[in-house]
Short mmCIF file of C-alpha atoms and ligand atoms in Angstrom, two decimals:
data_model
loop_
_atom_site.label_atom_id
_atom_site.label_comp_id
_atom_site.label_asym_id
_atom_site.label_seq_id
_atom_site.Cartn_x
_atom_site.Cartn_y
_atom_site.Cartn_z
CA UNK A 1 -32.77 -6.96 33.96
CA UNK A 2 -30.00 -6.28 31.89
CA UNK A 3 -26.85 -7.57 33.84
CA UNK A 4 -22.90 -6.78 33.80
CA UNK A 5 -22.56 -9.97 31.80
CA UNK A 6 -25.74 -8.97 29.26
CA UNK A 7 -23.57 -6.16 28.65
CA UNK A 8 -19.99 -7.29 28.04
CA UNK A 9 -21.71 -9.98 25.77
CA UNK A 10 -23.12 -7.28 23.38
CA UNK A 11 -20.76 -5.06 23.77
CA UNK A 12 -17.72 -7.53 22.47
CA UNK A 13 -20.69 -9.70 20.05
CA UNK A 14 -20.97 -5.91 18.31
CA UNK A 15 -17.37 -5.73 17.85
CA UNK A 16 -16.24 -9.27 16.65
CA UNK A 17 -17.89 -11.45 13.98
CA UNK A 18 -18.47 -14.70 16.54
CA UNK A 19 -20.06 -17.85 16.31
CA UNK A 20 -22.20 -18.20 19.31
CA UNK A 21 -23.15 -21.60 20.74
CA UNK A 22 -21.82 -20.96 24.27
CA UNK A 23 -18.98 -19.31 23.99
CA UNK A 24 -17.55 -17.19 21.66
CA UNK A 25 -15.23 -18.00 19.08
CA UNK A 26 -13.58 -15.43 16.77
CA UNK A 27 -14.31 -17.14 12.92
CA UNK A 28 -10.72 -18.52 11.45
CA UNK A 29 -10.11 -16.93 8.03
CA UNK A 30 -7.91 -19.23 6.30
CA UNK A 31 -6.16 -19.72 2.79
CA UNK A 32 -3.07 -20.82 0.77
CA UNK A 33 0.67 -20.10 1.13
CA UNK A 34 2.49 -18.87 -0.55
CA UNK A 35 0.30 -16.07 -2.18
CA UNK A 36 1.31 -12.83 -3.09
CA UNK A 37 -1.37 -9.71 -3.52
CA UNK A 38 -0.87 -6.27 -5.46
CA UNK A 39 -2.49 -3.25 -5.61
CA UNK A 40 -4.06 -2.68 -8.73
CA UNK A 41 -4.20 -4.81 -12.57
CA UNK A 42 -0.74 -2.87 -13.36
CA UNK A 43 1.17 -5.16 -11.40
CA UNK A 44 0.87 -8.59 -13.56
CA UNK A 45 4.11 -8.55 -14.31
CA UNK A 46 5.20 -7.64 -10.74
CA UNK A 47 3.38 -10.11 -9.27
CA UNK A 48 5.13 -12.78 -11.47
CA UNK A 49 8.58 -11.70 -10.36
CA UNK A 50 7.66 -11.92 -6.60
CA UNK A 51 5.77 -15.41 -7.73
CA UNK A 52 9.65 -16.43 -8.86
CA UNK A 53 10.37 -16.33 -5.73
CA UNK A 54 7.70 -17.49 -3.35
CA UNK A 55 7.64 -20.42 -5.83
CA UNK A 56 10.96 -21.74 -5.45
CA UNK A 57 9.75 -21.45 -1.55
CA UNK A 58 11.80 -17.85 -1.62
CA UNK A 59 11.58 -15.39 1.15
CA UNK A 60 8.58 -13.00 1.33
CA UNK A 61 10.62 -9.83 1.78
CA UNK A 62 13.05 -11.19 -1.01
CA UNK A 63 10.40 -11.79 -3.49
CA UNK A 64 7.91 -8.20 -2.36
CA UNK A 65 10.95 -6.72 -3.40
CA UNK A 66 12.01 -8.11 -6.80
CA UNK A 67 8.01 -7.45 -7.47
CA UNK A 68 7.83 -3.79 -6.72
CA UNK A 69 11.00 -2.94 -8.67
CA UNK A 70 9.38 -4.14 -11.69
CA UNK A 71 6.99 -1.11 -11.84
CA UNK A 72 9.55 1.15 -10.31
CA UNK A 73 11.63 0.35 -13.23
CA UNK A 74 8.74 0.47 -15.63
CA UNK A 75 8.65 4.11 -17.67
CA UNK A 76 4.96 3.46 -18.56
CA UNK A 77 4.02 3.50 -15.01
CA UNK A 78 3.27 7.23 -14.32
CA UNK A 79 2.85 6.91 -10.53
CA UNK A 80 6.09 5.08 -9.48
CA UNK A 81 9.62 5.54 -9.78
CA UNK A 82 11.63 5.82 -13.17
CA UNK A 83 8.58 7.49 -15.30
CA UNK A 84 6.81 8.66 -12.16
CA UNK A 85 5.19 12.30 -12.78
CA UNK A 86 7.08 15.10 -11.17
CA UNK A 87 5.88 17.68 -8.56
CA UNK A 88 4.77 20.96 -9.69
CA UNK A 89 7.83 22.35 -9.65
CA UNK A 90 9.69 19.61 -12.23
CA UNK A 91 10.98 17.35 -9.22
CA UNK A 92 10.61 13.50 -9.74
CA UNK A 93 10.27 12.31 -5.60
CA UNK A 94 9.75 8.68 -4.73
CA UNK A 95 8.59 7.50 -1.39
CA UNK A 96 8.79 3.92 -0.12
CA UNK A 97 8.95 1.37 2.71
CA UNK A 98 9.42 -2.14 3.47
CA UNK A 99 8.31 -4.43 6.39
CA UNK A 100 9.04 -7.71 7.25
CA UNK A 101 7.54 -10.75 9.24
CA UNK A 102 9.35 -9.58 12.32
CA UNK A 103 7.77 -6.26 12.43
CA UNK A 104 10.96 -4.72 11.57
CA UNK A 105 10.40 -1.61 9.00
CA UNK A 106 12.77 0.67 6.30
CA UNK A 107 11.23 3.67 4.74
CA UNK A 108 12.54 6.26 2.41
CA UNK A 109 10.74 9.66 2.09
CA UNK A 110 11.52 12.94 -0.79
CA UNK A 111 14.31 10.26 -2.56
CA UNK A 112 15.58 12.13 -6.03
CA UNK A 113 17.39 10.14 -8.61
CA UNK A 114 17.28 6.52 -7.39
CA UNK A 115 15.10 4.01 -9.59
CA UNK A 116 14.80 1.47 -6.91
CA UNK A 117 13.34 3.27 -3.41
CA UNK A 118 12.42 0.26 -2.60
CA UNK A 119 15.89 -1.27 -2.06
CA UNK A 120 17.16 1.96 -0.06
CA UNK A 121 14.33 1.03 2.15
CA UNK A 122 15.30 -2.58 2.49
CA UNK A 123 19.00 -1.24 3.38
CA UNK A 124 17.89 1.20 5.83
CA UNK A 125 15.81 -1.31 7.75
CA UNK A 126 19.07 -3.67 7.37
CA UNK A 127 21.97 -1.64 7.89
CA UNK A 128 21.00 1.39 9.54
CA UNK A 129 19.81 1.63 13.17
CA UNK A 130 17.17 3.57 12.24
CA UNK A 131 13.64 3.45 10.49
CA UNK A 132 13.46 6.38 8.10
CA UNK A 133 15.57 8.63 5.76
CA UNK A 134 14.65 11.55 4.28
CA UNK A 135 15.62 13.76 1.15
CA UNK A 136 19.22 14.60 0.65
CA UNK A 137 20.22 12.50 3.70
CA UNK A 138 18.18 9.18 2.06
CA UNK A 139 20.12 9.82 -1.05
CA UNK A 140 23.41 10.18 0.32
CA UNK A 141 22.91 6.65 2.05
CA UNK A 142 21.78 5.34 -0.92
CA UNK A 143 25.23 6.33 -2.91
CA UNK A 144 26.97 4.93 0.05
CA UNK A 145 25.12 1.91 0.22
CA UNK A 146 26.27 1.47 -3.66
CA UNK A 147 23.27 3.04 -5.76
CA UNK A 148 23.72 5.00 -8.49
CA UNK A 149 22.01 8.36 -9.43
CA UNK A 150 19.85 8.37 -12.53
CA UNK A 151 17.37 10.80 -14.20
CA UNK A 152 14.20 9.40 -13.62
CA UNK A 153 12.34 12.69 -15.27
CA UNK A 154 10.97 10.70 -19.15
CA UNK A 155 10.26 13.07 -21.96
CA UNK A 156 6.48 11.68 -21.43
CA UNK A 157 6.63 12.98 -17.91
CA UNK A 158 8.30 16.13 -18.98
CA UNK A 159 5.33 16.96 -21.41
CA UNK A 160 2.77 15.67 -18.82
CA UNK A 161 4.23 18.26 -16.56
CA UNK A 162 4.68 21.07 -18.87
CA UNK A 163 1.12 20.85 -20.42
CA UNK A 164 0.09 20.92 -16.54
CA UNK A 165 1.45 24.10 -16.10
CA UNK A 166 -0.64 25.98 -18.62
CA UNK A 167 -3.60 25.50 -16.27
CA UNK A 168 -1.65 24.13 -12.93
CA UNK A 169 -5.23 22.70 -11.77
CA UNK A 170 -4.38 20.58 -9.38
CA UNK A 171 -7.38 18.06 -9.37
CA UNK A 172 -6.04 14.52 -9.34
CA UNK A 173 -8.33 12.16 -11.50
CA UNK A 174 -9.66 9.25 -9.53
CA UNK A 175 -8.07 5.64 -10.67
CA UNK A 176 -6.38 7.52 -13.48
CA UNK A 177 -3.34 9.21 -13.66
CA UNK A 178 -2.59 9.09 -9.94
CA UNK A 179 -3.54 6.05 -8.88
CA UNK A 180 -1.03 3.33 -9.52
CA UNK A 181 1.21 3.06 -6.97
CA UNK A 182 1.96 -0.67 -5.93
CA UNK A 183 1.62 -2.25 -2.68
CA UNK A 184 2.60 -5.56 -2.30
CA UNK A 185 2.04 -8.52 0.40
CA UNK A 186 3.27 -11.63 0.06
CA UNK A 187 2.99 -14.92 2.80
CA UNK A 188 6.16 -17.30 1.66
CA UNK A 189 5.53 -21.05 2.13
CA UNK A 190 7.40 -20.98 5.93
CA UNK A 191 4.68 -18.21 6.77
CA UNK A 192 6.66 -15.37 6.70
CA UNK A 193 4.73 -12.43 5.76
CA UNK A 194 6.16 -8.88 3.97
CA UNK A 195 4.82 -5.92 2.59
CA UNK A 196 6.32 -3.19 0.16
CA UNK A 197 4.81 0.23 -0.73
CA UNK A 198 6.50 2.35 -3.78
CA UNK A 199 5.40 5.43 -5.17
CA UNK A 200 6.24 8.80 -6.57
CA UNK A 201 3.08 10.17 -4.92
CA UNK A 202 0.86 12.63 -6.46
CA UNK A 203 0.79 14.01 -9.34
CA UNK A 204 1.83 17.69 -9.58
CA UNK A 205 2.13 17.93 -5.65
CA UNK A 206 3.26 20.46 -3.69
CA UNK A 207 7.59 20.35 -3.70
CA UNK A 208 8.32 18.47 -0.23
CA UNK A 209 4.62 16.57 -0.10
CA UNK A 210 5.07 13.38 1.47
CA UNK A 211 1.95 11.20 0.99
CA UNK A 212 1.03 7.52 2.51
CA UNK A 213 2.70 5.46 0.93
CA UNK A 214 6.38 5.10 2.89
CA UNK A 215 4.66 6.25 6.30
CA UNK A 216 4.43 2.55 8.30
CA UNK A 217 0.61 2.44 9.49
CA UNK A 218 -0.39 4.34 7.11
CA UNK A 219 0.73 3.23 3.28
CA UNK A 220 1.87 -0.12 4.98
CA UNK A 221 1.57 -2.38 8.20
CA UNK A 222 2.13 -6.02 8.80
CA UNK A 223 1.38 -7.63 12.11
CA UNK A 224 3.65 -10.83 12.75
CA UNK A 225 0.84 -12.14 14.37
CA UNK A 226 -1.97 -11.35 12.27
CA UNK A 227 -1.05 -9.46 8.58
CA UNK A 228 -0.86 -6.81 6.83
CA UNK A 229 -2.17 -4.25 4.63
CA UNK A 230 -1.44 -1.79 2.33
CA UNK A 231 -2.60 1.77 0.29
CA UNK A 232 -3.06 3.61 -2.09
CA UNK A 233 -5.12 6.13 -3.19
CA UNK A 234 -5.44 9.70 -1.50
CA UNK A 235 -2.44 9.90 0.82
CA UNK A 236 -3.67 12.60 2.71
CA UNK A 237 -7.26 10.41 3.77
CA UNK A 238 -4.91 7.66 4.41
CA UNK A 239 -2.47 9.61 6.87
CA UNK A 240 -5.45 11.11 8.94
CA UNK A 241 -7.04 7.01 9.35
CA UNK A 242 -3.65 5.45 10.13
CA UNK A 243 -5.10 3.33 7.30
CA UNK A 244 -3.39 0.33 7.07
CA UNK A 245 -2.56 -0.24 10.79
CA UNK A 246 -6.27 0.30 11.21
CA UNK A 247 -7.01 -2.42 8.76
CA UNK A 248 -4.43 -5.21 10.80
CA UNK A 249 -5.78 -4.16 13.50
CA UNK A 250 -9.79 -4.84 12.66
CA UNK A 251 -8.50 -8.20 11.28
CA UNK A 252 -6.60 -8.41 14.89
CA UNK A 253 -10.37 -7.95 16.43
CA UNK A 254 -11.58 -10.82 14.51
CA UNK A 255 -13.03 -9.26 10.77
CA UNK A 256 -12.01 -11.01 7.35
CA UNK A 257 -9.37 -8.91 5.14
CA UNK A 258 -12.30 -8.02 3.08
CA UNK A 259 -14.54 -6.39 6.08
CA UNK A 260 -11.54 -5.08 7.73
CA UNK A 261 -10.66 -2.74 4.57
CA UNK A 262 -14.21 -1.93 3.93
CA UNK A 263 -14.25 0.00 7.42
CA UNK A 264 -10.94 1.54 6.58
CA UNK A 265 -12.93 3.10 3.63
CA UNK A 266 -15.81 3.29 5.62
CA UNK A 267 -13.88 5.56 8.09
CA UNK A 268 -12.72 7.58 5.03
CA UNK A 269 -15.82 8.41 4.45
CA UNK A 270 -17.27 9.44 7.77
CA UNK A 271 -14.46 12.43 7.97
CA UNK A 272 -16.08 13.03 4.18
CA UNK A 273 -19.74 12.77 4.46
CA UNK A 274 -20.29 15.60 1.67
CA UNK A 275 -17.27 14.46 -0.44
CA UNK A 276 -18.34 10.70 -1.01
CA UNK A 277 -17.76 10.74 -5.13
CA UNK A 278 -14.19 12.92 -5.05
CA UNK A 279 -12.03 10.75 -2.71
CA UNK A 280 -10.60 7.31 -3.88
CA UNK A 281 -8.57 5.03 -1.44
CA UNK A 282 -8.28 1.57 -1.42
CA UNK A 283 -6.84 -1.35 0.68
CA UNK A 284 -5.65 -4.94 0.04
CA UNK A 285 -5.22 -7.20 3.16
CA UNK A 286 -3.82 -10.45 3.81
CA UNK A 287 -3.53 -12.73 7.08
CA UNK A 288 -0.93 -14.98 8.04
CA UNK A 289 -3.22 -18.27 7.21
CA UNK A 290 -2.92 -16.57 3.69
CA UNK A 291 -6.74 -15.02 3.29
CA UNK A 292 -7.15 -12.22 1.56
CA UNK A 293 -9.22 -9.16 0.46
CA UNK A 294 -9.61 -5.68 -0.27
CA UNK A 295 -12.43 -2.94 -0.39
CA UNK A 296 -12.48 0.52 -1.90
CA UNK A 297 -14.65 4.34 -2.03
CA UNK A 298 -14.92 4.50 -5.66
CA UNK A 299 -15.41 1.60 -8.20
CA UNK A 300 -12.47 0.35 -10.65
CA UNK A 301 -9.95 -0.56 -8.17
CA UNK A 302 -8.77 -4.26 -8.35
CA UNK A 303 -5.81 -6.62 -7.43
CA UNK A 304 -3.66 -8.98 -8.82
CA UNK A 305 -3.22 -11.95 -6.36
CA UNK A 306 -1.34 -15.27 -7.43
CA UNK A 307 -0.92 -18.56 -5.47
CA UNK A 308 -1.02 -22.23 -6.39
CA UNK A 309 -4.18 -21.59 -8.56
CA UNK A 310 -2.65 -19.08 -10.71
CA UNK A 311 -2.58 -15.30 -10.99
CA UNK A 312 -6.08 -13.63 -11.83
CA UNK A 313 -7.06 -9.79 -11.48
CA UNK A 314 -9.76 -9.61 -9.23
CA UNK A 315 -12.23 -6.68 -8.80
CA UNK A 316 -12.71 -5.40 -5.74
CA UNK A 317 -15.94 -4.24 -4.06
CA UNK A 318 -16.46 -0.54 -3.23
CA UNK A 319 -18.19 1.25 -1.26
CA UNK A 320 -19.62 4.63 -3.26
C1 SD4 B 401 0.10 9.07 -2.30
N1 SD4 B 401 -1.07 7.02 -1.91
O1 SD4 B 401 1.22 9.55 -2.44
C2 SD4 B 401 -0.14 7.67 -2.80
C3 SD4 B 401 -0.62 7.72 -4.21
C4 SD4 B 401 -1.28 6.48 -4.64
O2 SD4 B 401 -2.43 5.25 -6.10
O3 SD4 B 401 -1.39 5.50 -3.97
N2 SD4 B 401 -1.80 6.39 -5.78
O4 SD4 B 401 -0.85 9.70 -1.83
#
C-alpha cells in the first residue's frame, strides 16, 4: 500500500535533486571565491574592473559596481546607459538596481540624464530610507546626492532612432540590438555576495516602459543565504515569472545554478507554448560556495565569469 511516508518521500524526491542512501541529502554545489559572473561576452572589460577589486580581496558590492559602470559609460553599448537607444519618442531612460549580501536593495526606474544609474541605486539603498526612485524624483536625488546631468542621446543613437521612425516596427531582434544589458554577481573572498542590473531597456519602447531589469525579483535577487541571479532579455516574460527570485529560490530547494535557470526559462516558455522561437531571456546564477551557471530560450547567449583561473566567455546552454 502506498503509505503517508511513500508519499512525502516522492513528493519532496520529485522536487529536490537528493542522494538517497537513507536519508536524504540535498547535493552541495560548490566553487571558488572570489568569482565574478556577467551577462553576456560584452562585459570583458567590465568584468576586469570588478576583478580589480575582488582581487585585492575588495568588497562585492564595491567591485559589481565599478564593473557595471564600465558599459554604462561605454557609447558602443546600445542597450545601457550613455549610448543606450532611446524610446520611441527620442527619450534616453535607464533603469537599475543594486543588492547586497545583506539583502538590502537600491533601484532606480525612468532615470534621464545620469551616466551612472547604477550609483544612484547604490545611494538610494545607502542614504535613503527607501528602496526605489522613480523619474523626475530619482533624478532630483541624484543632483542632490552630487551627480551631474549629461546628454546621454549619441549621434549613433540619434540615427538609430530616426531611421526607426520611418517604419516604427517595433519588433526587437533577439540577442541583437536589445539584448545587452549587464547583470553582474560577484562572491568577494569574505563571502559576501552582490548583484547589479543596468539597462536602458528596450529599444524603441513605449515613453514610461519600465522593463526587468531594476525591479528586485525580477531583473535581480540575491539570497544571503543562498545567491543570486540576474536578467536580461524580454523584460516583460521576466516581470510575469518573478524571474530571478524564482531562480534563488529553485537553488534554495536544492537545484545547481545551471538547472535552477533552465526552469526559469522553462517557465517562460510554458506561458508561451506557441511563441517558443520569438522570446529570448536568459539567467546567470551564482551560490554563496561560488558555483555558477546560466541557461537560456534561444541560442547565442553567454557569460563572462572570472576567478582564480582567469576570465573566459562561456556559452550557455538553451533551451529552444
Ligand atoms: C528590459 N531586460 O528592459 C531588459 C532588456 C535586456 O538584454 O535585458 N536586454 O526588458
Amino acid at each position: 500500500m502506498y503509505s503517508r511516508k511513500d508519499f512525502l518521500k516522492t513528493s519532496i524526491a520529485g522536487l529536490v535533486p537528493v542522494s538517497f542512501s537513507g536519508i536524504l541529502k540535498p547535493k552541495k554545489f560548490t566553487g571558488t571565491k572570489p568569482v565574478v559572473i556577467s551577462t553576456w561576452k560584452t562585459a570583458k572589460n567590465a568584468n576586469k574592473a570588478a576583478w580589480s577589486v575582488l582581487s585585492k580581496g575588495g568588497y562585492a558590492l564595491d567591485a559589481v559596481e565599478k564593473g557595471v559602470k564600465v558599459e554604462e559609460a561605454n557609447p558602443k553599448n546600445s542597450t545601457v546607459g550613455y549610448g543606450g537607444r532611446p524610446d520611441r519618442d527620442g527619450n534616453v531612460t535607464l533603469d537599475a538596481c543594486v543588492m547586497d549580501e545583506k539583502g538590502d536593495c537600491g533601484s532606480v526606474m525612468y532615470l534621464e540624464n545620469m551616466m551612472h544609474p547604477v550609483s544612484v541605486a547604490r545611494k538610494v539603498m545607502t542614504d535613503t530610507p527607501h528602496s526605489i526612485l522613480v523619474g523626475a524624483g530619482a533624478k532630483k536625488f541624484a543632483l542632490e546626492s552630487g551627480f551631474k546631468e549629461e546628454d546621454l542621446l549619441t549621434e549613433e543613437s540619434k540615427k538609430a532612432w530616426k531611421k526607426w521612425l520611418e517604419k516604427e516596427d517595433y519588433n526587437p531582434e533577439i540577442n541583437v540590438e536589445n539584448h545587452d544589458t549587464i547583470g553582474m554577481l560577484a562572491l568577494d573572498e569574505k563571502g559576501r555576495i552582490s548583484g547589479a542590473c543596468t539597462t536602458s531597456g528596450a529599444a524603441w519602447k513605449m515613453n514610461g516602459r519600465v522593463g526587468d531589469s531594476p525591479i528586485i525579483g525580477s531583473g535581480l535577487f540575491i539570497d544571503p543565504k543562498i545567491g543570486g541571479a540576474v536578467a536580461t532579455g524580454l523584460g516583460e516574460e521576466v516581470i510575469k515569472t518573478a524571474g530571478s527570485h524564482l531562480v534563488v529560490e529553485m537553488m534554495r530547494a536544492g537545484h545547481s545554478p545551471e538547472e535552477a535557470c533552465k526552469i526559469a526559462v522553462e517557465r517562460i516558455i510554458e506561458r508561451n507554448p506557441d511563441n517558443k522561437k520569438g522570446i529570448q531571456v536568459a539567467y546567470i546564477a551564482l551560490n554563496v560556495d561560488g558555483a555558477f551557471g546560466g541557461y537560456s530560450i534561444q541560442d547565442g547567449f553567454d557569460a563572462v565569469v572570472t576567478n582564480t583561473d582567469g576570465q573566459r566567455v562561456q556559452p550557455m546552454n538553451f533551451l529552444v
